[in-house]
mmCIF file of C-alpha atoms in Angstrom:
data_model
loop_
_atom_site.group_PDB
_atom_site.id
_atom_site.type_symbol
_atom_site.label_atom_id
_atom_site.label_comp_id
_atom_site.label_asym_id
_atom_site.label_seq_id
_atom_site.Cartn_x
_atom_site.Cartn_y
_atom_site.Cartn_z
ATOM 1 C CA UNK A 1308 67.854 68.784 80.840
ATOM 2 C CA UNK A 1309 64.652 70.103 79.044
ATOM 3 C CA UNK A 1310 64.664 71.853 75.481
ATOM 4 C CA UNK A 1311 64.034 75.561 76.953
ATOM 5 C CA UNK A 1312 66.832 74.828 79.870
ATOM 6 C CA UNK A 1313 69.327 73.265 76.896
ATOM 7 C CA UNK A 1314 69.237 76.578 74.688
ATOM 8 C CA UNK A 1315 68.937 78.851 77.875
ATOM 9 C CA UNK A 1316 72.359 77.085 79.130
ATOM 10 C CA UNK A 1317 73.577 77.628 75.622
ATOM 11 C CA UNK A 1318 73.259 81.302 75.141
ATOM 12 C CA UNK A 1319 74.491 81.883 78.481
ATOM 13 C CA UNK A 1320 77.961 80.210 76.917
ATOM 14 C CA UNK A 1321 77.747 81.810 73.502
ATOM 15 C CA UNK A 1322 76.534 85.795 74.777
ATOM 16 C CA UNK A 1323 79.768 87.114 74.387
ATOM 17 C CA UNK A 1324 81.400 85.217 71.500
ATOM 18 C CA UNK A 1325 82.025 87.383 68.161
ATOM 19 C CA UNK A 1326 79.946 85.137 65.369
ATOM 20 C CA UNK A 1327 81.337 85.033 62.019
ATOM 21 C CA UNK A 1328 77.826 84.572 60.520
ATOM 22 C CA UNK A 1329 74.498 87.121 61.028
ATOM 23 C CA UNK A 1330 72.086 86.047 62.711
ATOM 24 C CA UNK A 1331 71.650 82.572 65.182
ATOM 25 C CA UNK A 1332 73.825 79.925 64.502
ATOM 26 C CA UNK A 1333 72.619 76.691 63.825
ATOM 27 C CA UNK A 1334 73.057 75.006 66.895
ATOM 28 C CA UNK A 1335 71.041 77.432 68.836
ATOM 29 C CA UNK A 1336 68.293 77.837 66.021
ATOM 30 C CA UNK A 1337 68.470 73.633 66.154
ATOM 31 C CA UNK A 1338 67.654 74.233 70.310
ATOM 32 C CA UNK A 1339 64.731 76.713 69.930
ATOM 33 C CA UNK A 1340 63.267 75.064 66.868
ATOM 34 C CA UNK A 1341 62.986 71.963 69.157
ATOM 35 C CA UNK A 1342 60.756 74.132 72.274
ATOM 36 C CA UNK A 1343 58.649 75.771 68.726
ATOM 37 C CA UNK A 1344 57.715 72.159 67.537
ATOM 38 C CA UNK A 1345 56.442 71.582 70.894
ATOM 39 C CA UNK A 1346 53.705 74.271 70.411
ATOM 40 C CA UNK A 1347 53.145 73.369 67.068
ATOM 41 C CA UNK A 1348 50.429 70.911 67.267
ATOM 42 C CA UNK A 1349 46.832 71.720 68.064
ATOM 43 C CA UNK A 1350 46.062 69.160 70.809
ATOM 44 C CA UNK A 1351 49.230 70.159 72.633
ATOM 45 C CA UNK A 1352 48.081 74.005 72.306
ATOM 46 C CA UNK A 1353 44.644 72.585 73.758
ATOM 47 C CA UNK A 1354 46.454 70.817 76.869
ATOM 48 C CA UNK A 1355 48.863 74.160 77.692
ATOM 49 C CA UNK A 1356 45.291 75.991 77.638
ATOM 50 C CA UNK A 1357 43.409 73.805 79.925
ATOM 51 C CA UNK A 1358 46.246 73.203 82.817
ATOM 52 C CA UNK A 1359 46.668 76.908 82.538
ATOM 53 C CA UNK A 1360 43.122 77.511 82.947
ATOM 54 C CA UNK A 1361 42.769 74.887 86.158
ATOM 55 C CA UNK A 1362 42.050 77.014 89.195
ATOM 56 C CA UNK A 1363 44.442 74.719 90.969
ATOM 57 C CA UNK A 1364 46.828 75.633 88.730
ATOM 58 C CA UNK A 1365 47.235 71.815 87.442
ATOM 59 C CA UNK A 1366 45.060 69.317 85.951
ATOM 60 C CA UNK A 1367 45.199 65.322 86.201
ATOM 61 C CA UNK A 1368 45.913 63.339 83.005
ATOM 62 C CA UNK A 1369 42.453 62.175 83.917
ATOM 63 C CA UNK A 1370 40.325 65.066 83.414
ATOM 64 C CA UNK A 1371 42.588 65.901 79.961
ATOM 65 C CA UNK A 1372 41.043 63.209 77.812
ATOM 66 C CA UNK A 1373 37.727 63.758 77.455
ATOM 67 C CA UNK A 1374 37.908 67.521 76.566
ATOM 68 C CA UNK A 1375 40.230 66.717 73.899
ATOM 69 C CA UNK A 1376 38.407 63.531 72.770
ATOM 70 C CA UNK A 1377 41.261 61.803 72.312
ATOM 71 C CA UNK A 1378 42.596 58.700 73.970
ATOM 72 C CA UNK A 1379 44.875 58.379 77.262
ATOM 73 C CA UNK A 1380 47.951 57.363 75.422
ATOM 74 C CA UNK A 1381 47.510 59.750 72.581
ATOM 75 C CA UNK A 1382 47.526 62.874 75.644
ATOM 76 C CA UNK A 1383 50.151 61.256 77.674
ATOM 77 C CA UNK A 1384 52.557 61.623 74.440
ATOM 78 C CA UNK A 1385 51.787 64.925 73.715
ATOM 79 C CA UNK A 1386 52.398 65.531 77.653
ATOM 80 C CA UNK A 1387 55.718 63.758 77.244
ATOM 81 C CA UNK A 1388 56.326 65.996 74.629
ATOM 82 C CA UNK A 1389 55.753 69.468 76.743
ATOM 83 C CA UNK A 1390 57.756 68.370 79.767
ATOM 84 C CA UNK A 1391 60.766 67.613 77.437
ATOM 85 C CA UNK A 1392 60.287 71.057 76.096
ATOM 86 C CA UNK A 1393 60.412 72.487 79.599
ATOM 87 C CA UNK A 1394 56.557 73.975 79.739
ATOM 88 C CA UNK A 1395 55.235 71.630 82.242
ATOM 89 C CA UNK A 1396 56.095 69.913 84.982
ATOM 90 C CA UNK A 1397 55.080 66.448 86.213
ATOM 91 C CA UNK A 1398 54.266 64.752 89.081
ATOM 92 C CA UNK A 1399 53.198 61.266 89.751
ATOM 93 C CA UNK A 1400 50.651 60.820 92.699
ATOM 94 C CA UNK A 1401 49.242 57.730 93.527
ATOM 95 C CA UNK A 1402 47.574 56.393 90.379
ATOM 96 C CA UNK A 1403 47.470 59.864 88.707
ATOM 97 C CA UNK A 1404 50.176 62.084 86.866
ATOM 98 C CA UNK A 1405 49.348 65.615 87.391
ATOM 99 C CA UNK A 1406 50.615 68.578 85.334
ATOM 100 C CA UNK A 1407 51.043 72.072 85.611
ATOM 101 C CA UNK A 1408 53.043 74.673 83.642
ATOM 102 C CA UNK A 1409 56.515 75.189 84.341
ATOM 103 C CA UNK A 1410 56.500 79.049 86.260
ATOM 104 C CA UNK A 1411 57.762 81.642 83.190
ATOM 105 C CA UNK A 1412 58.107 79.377 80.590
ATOM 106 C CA UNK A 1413 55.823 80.760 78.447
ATOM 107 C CA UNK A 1414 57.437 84.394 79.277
ATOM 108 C CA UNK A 1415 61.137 82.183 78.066
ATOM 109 C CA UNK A 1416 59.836 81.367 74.912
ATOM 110 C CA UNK A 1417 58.310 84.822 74.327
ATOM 111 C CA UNK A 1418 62.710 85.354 75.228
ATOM 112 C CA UNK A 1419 63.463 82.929 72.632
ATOM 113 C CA UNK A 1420 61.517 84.909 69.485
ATOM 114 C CA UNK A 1421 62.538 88.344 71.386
ATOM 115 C CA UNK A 1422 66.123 87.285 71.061
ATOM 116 C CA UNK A 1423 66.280 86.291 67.271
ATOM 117 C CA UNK B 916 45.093 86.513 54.623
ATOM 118 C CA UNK B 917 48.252 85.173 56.463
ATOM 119 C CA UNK B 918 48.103 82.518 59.554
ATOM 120 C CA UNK B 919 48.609 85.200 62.196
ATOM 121 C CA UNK B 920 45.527 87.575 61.140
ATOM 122 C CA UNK B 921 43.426 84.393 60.635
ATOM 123 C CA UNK B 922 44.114 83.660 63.947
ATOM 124 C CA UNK B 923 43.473 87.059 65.317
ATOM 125 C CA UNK B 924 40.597 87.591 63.188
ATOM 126 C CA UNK B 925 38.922 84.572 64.470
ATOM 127 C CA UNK B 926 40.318 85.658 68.211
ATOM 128 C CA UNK B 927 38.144 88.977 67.668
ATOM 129 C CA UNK B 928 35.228 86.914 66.696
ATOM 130 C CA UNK B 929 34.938 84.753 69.344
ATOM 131 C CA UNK B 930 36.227 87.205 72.663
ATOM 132 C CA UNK B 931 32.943 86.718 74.011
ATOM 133 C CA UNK B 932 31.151 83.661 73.059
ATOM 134 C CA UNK B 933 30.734 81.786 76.168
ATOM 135 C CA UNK B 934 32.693 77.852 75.785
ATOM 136 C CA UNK B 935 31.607 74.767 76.672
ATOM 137 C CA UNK B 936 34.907 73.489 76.876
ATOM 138 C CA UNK B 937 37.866 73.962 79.300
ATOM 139 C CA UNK B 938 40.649 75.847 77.290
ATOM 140 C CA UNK B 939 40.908 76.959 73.676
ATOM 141 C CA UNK B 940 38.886 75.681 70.858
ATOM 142 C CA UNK B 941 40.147 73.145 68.301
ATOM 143 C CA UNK B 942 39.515 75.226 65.570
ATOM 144 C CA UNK B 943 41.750 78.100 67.575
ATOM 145 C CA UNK B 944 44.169 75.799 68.091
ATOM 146 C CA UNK B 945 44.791 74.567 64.593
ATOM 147 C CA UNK B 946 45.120 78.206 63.640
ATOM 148 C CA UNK B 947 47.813 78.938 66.351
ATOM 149 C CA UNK B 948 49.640 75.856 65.422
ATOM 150 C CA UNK B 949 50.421 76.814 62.171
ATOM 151 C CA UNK B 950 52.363 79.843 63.188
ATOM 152 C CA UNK B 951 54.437 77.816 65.604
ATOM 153 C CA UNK B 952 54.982 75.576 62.583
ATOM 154 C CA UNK B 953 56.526 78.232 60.694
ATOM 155 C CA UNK B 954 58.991 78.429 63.763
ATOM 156 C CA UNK B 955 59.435 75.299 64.169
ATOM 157 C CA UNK B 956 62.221 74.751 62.019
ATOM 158 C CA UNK B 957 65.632 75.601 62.407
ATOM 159 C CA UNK B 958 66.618 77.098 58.939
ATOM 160 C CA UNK B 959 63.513 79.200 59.397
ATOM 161 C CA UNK B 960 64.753 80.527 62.720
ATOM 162 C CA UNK B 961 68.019 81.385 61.322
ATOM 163 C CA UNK B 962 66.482 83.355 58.120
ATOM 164 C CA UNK B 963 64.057 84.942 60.738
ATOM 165 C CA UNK B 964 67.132 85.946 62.792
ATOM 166 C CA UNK B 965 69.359 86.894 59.466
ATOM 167 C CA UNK B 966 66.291 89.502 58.009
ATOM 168 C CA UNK B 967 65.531 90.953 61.853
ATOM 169 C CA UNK B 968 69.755 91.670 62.117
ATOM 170 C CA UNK B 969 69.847 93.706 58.801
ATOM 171 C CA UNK B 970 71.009 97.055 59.053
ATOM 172 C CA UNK B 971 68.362 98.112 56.253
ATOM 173 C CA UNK B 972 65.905 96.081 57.975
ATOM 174 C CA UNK B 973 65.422 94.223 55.168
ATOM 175 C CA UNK B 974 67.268 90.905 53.285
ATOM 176 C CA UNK B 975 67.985 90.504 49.829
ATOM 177 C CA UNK B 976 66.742 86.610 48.956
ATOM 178 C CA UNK B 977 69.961 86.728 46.955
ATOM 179 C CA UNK B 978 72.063 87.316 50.085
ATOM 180 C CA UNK B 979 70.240 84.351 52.343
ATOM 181 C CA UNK B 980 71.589 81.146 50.951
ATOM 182 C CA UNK B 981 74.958 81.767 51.534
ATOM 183 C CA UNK B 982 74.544 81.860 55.368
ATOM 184 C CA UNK B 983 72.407 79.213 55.380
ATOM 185 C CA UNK B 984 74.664 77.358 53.048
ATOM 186 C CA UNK B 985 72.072 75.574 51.479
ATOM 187 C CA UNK B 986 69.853 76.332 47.669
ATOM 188 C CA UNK B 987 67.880 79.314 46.773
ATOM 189 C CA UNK B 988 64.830 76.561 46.047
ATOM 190 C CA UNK B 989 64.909 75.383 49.539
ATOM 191 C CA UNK B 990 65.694 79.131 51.044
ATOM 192 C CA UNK B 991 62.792 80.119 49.051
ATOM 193 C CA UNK B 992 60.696 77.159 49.926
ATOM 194 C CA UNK B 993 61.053 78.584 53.611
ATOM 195 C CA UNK B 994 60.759 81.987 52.984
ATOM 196 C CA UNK B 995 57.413 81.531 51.632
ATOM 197 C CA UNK B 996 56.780 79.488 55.136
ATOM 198 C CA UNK B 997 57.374 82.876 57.088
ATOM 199 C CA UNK B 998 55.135 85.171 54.736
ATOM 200 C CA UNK B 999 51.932 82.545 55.061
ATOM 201 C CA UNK B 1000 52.690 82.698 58.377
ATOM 202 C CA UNK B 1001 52.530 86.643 58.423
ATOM 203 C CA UNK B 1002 55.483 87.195 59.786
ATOM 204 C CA UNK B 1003 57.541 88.059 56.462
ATOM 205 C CA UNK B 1004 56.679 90.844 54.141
ATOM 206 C CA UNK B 1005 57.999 90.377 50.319
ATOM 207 C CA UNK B 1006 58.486 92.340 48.262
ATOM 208 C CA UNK B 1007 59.804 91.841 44.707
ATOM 209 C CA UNK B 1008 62.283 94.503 43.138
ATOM 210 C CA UNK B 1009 63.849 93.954 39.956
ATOM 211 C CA UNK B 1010 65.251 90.465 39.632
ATOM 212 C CA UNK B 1011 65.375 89.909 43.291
ATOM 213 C CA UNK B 1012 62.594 89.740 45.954
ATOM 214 C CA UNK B 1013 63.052 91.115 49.327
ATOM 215 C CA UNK B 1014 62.209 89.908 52.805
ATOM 216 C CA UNK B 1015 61.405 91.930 55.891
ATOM 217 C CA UNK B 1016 59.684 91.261 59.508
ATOM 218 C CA UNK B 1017 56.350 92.123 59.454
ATOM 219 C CA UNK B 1018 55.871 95.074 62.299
ATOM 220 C CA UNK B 1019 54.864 93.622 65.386
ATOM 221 C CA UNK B 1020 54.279 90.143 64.474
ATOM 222 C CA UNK B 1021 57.192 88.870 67.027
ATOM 223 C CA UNK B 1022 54.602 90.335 69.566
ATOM 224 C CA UNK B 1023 51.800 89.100 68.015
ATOM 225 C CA UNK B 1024 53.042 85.474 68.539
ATOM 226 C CA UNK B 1025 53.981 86.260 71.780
ATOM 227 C CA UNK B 1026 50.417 87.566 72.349
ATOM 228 C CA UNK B 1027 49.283 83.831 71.102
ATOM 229 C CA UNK B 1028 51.317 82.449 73.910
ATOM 230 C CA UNK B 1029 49.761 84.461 76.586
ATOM 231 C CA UNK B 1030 46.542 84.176 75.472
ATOM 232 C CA UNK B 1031 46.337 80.300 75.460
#
Protein backbone atom coordinates (compact mmCIF):
# COMPACT_ATOMS: atom_id res chain seq x y z
CA UNK A 1 0.00 0.00 0.00
CA UNK A 2 1.29 3.53 -1.03
CA UNK A 3 1.86 6.52 1.51
CA UNK A 4 -1.40 8.58 0.31
CA UNK A 5 -3.55 5.08 0.33
CA UNK A 6 -1.87 4.22 4.07
CA UNK A 7 -3.13 7.61 5.73
CA UNK A 8 -6.37 7.65 3.51
CA UNK A 9 -7.14 3.98 5.04
CA UNK A 10 -6.20 5.49 8.35
CA UNK A 11 -8.54 8.35 8.70
CA UNK A 12 -11.24 6.36 7.37
CA UNK A 13 -10.62 4.17 10.86
CA UNK A 14 -9.92 7.11 13.13
CA UNK A 15 -13.05 9.76 11.66
CA UNK A 16 -15.17 9.10 14.38
CA UNK A 17 -12.92 8.44 17.40
CA UNK A 18 -13.03 11.26 20.27
CA UNK A 19 -9.03 12.32 20.48
CA UNK A 20 -7.78 13.22 23.76
CA UNK A 21 -5.19 15.58 22.18
CA UNK A 22 -5.96 18.82 19.58
CA UNK A 23 -5.05 18.54 16.60
CA UNK A 24 -3.59 15.19 14.36
CA UNK A 25 -2.17 12.60 16.22
CA UNK A 26 1.09 11.45 15.57
CA UNK A 27 0.55 8.51 13.70
CA UNK A 28 -1.44 10.21 11.07
CA UNK A 29 0.88 13.42 11.00
CA UNK A 30 3.86 10.45 10.74
CA UNK A 31 1.57 9.15 7.37
CA UNK A 32 1.14 12.58 5.66
CA UNK A 33 4.59 13.85 6.55
CA UNK A 34 5.80 10.76 4.58
CA UNK A 35 3.48 11.80 0.98
CA UNK A 36 5.00 15.86 1.96
CA UNK A 37 8.70 14.57 1.83
CA UNK A 38 7.89 13.14 -1.42
CA UNK A 39 7.29 16.66 -2.90
CA UNK A 40 9.94 18.08 -1.11
CA UNK A 41 12.79 17.81 -3.41
CA UNK A 42 13.27 19.88 -6.52
CA UNK A 43 14.05 17.18 -9.13
CA UNK A 44 11.03 15.19 -7.97
CA UNK A 45 8.82 18.55 -8.32
CA UNK A 46 10.54 18.71 -11.92
CA UNK A 47 9.47 14.95 -12.83
CA UNK A 48 5.55 15.46 -11.39
CA UNK A 49 5.71 18.63 -13.84
CA UNK A 50 6.91 17.02 -16.92
CA UNK A 51 4.66 13.60 -16.85
CA UNK A 52 1.88 15.98 -16.09
CA UNK A 53 2.69 18.09 -18.92
CA UNK A 54 3.10 14.88 -21.54
CA UNK A 55 0.22 15.12 -23.97
CA UNK A 56 0.00 11.39 -23.58
CA UNK A 57 -0.50 11.86 -20.26
CA UNK A 58 2.85 9.76 -19.35
CA UNK A 59 6.39 10.04 -20.11
CA UNK A 60 9.17 7.17 -20.46
CA UNK A 61 12.02 7.11 -17.91
CA UNK A 62 13.84 7.73 -21.14
CA UNK A 63 12.85 11.07 -22.16
CA UNK A 64 13.10 12.18 -18.10
CA UNK A 65 16.87 12.32 -17.96
CA UNK A 66 18.03 14.66 -20.11
CA UNK A 67 15.62 17.53 -19.11
CA UNK A 68 16.66 17.11 -15.66
CA UNK A 69 20.38 16.55 -16.45
CA UNK A 70 20.71 14.10 -14.17
CA UNK A 71 21.59 10.46 -14.54
CA UNK A 72 19.15 7.32 -15.12
CA UNK A 73 19.60 5.93 -11.70
CA UNK A 74 19.50 9.22 -9.93
CA UNK A 75 15.56 9.71 -11.77
CA UNK A 76 14.61 6.17 -11.34
CA UNK A 77 15.04 6.78 -7.36
CA UNK A 78 13.28 9.77 -7.20
CA UNK A 79 10.51 7.82 -9.38
CA UNK A 80 10.66 5.06 -6.80
CA UNK A 81 10.12 7.56 -4.42
CA UNK A 82 6.67 9.10 -6.03
CA UNK A 83 5.07 5.73 -6.69
CA UNK A 84 5.60 4.80 -2.96
CA UNK A 85 3.95 8.04 -2.16
CA UNK A 86 0.99 7.12 -4.35
CA UNK A 87 1.42 10.13 -7.16
CA UNK A 88 2.39 7.99 -9.99
CA UNK A 89 1.87 4.97 -11.34
CA UNK A 90 4.22 2.58 -13.16
CA UNK A 91 4.31 0.41 -15.81
CA UNK A 92 6.99 -1.68 -17.29
CA UNK A 93 6.83 -2.11 -21.19
CA UNK A 94 9.27 -3.84 -23.00
CA UNK A 95 12.61 -2.21 -22.18
CA UNK A 96 10.96 1.02 -20.88
CA UNK A 97 9.15 1.98 -17.49
CA UNK A 98 6.60 4.51 -18.21
CA UNK A 99 4.95 6.86 -15.68
CA UNK A 100 2.04 8.82 -15.31
CA UNK A 101 0.31 10.48 -12.33
CA UNK A 102 -1.88 8.59 -10.22
CA UNK A 103 -5.75 10.18 -11.26
CA UNK A 104 -6.59 12.81 -8.08
CA UNK A 105 -3.68 12.45 -6.22
CA UNK A 106 -2.64 15.71 -6.34
CA UNK A 107 -6.44 16.83 -5.47
CA UNK A 108 -5.70 13.98 -2.10
CA UNK A 109 -2.90 15.76 -0.97
CA UNK A 110 -4.52 19.19 -1.45
CA UNK A 111 -7.22 16.70 1.20
CA UNK A 112 -4.36 16.02 3.34
CA UNK A 113 -3.37 20.00 4.19
CA UNK A 114 -7.35 20.76 3.89
CA UNK A 115 -7.88 18.29 6.66
CA UNK A 116 -5.21 19.49 9.27
CA UNK B 1 10.07 37.59 2.35
CA UNK B 2 8.79 34.04 3.32
CA UNK B 3 9.19 30.76 0.93
CA UNK B 4 5.61 30.92 -0.30
CA UNK B 5 5.68 34.71 -1.67
CA UNK B 6 9.18 33.98 -3.09
CA UNK B 7 7.70 31.42 -4.88
CA UNK B 8 4.72 33.33 -6.04
CA UNK B 9 6.64 36.33 -6.67
CA UNK B 10 8.90 34.56 -8.97
CA UNK B 11 5.55 32.61 -10.41
CA UNK B 12 4.27 36.27 -11.40
CA UNK B 13 7.53 36.97 -13.02
CA UNK B 14 7.86 34.33 -15.18
CA UNK B 15 3.76 33.56 -16.32
CA UNK B 16 4.78 34.31 -19.67
CA UNK B 17 8.29 33.73 -20.55
CA UNK B 18 8.22 31.11 -23.09
CA UNK B 19 10.53 27.63 -21.67
CA UNK B 20 12.81 25.70 -23.29
CA UNK B 21 12.28 22.97 -21.10
CA UNK B 22 9.42 20.44 -20.54
CA UNK B 23 7.92 21.22 -17.01
CA UNK B 24 8.89 23.68 -14.29
CA UNK B 25 12.16 25.37 -13.95
CA UNK B 26 14.86 24.32 -11.48
CA UNK B 27 15.02 27.45 -9.94
CA UNK B 28 10.90 27.13 -9.46
CA UNK B 29 11.33 24.02 -8.20
CA UNK B 30 13.83 24.66 -5.46
CA UNK B 31 11.49 27.40 -4.32
CA UNK B 32 8.40 25.04 -4.14
CA UNK B 33 10.42 22.48 -2.39
CA UNK B 34 11.09 24.37 0.46
CA UNK B 35 7.50 24.81 1.40
CA UNK B 36 6.87 21.10 1.14
CA UNK B 37 9.90 20.87 3.43
CA UNK B 38 8.28 22.77 6.03
CA UNK B 39 5.50 19.99 5.76
CA UNK B 40 7.42 17.46 5.59
CA UNK B 41 7.80 16.70 9.05
CA UNK B 42 5.55 15.22 11.34
CA UNK B 43 5.85 17.47 14.52
CA UNK B 44 5.34 20.31 12.09
CA UNK B 45 2.09 18.82 10.83
CA UNK B 46 0.83 18.34 14.23
CA UNK B 47 1.69 22.13 15.42
CA UNK B 48 0.15 23.15 11.98
CA UNK B 49 -2.96 21.11 12.91
CA UNK B 50 -2.84 22.25 16.86
CA UNK B 51 -2.73 26.39 15.78
CA UNK B 52 -5.52 25.79 12.72
CA UNK B 53 -7.94 23.85 15.69
CA UNK B 54 -7.75 26.86 18.14
CA UNK B 55 -10.85 28.34 19.06
CA UNK B 56 -9.07 31.91 19.09
CA UNK B 57 -7.44 31.00 15.98
CA UNK B 58 -4.39 31.46 17.40
CA UNK B 59 -1.70 29.23 19.80
CA UNK B 60 0.12 30.35 22.64
CA UNK B 61 3.98 28.87 22.05
CA UNK B 62 3.61 28.24 25.77
CA UNK B 63 0.65 25.89 25.22
CA UNK B 64 2.43 23.74 22.15
CA UNK B 65 4.98 21.59 23.86
CA UNK B 66 2.81 19.88 25.97
CA UNK B 67 0.90 18.20 23.08
CA UNK B 68 3.74 17.58 21.32
CA UNK B 69 5.41 16.33 24.42
CA UNK B 70 8.64 17.35 23.46
CA UNK B 71 11.00 21.01 24.47
CA UNK B 72 10.07 24.52 23.85
CA UNK B 73 13.77 24.71 21.91
CA UNK B 74 12.77 22.08 19.52
CA UNK B 75 8.87 23.38 19.34
CA UNK B 76 10.39 26.63 18.63
CA UNK B 77 13.00 25.34 16.30
CA UNK B 78 9.86 24.21 14.16
CA UNK B 79 7.78 26.95 14.61
CA UNK B 80 10.22 29.15 13.05
CA UNK B 81 10.16 26.33 10.07
CA UNK B 82 6.37 27.26 9.42
CA UNK B 83 6.84 31.21 9.53
CA UNK B 84 9.95 31.02 6.78
CA UNK B 85 7.77 29.01 5.10
CA UNK B 86 4.89 31.70 5.23
CA UNK B 87 2.53 29.77 6.50
CA UNK B 88 2.79 30.95 10.33
CA UNK B 89 2.30 34.46 11.46
CA UNK B 90 4.10 35.40 14.99
CA UNK B 91 3.52 37.51 16.87
CA UNK B 92 5.21 38.29 20.21
CA UNK B 93 3.03 39.53 23.28
CA UNK B 94 4.46 39.96 26.54
CA UNK B 95 6.64 37.04 27.54
CA UNK B 96 5.08 34.72 25.12
CA UNK B 97 4.96 34.74 21.26
CA UNK B 98 1.98 33.68 19.41
CA UNK B 99 1.39 31.54 16.35
CA UNK B 100 -1.39 31.73 13.81
CA UNK B 101 -2.08 30.36 10.05
CA UNK B 102 -1.31 32.76 7.71
CA UNK B 103 -4.80 33.52 5.64
CA UNK B 104 -4.92 31.51 2.71
CA UNK B 105 -1.62 29.98 2.65
CA UNK B 106 -3.22 26.24 2.97
CA UNK B 107 -4.57 27.31 -0.55
CA UNK B 108 -1.67 28.80 -1.63
CA UNK B 109 0.23 25.45 -1.33
CA UNK B 110 -2.45 23.79 -2.79
CA UNK B 111 -2.24 26.30 -5.69
CA UNK B 112 1.66 25.06 -5.94
CA UNK B 113 0.37 21.60 -6.45
CA UNK B 114 -1.89 22.40 -9.26
CA UNK B 115 0.25 24.53 -10.88
CA UNK B 116 3.22 22.06 -11.30
Amino acid sequence: MNALQTVETMLDASCCLPSEQPGISLEDAQQRALVFKALADPNRLRLLSIVKAGESGEACVCDLTEPLDLGQPTVSHHLKILVEAGLLNREKRGTWAYYSLVPGALDRVTGLLASL
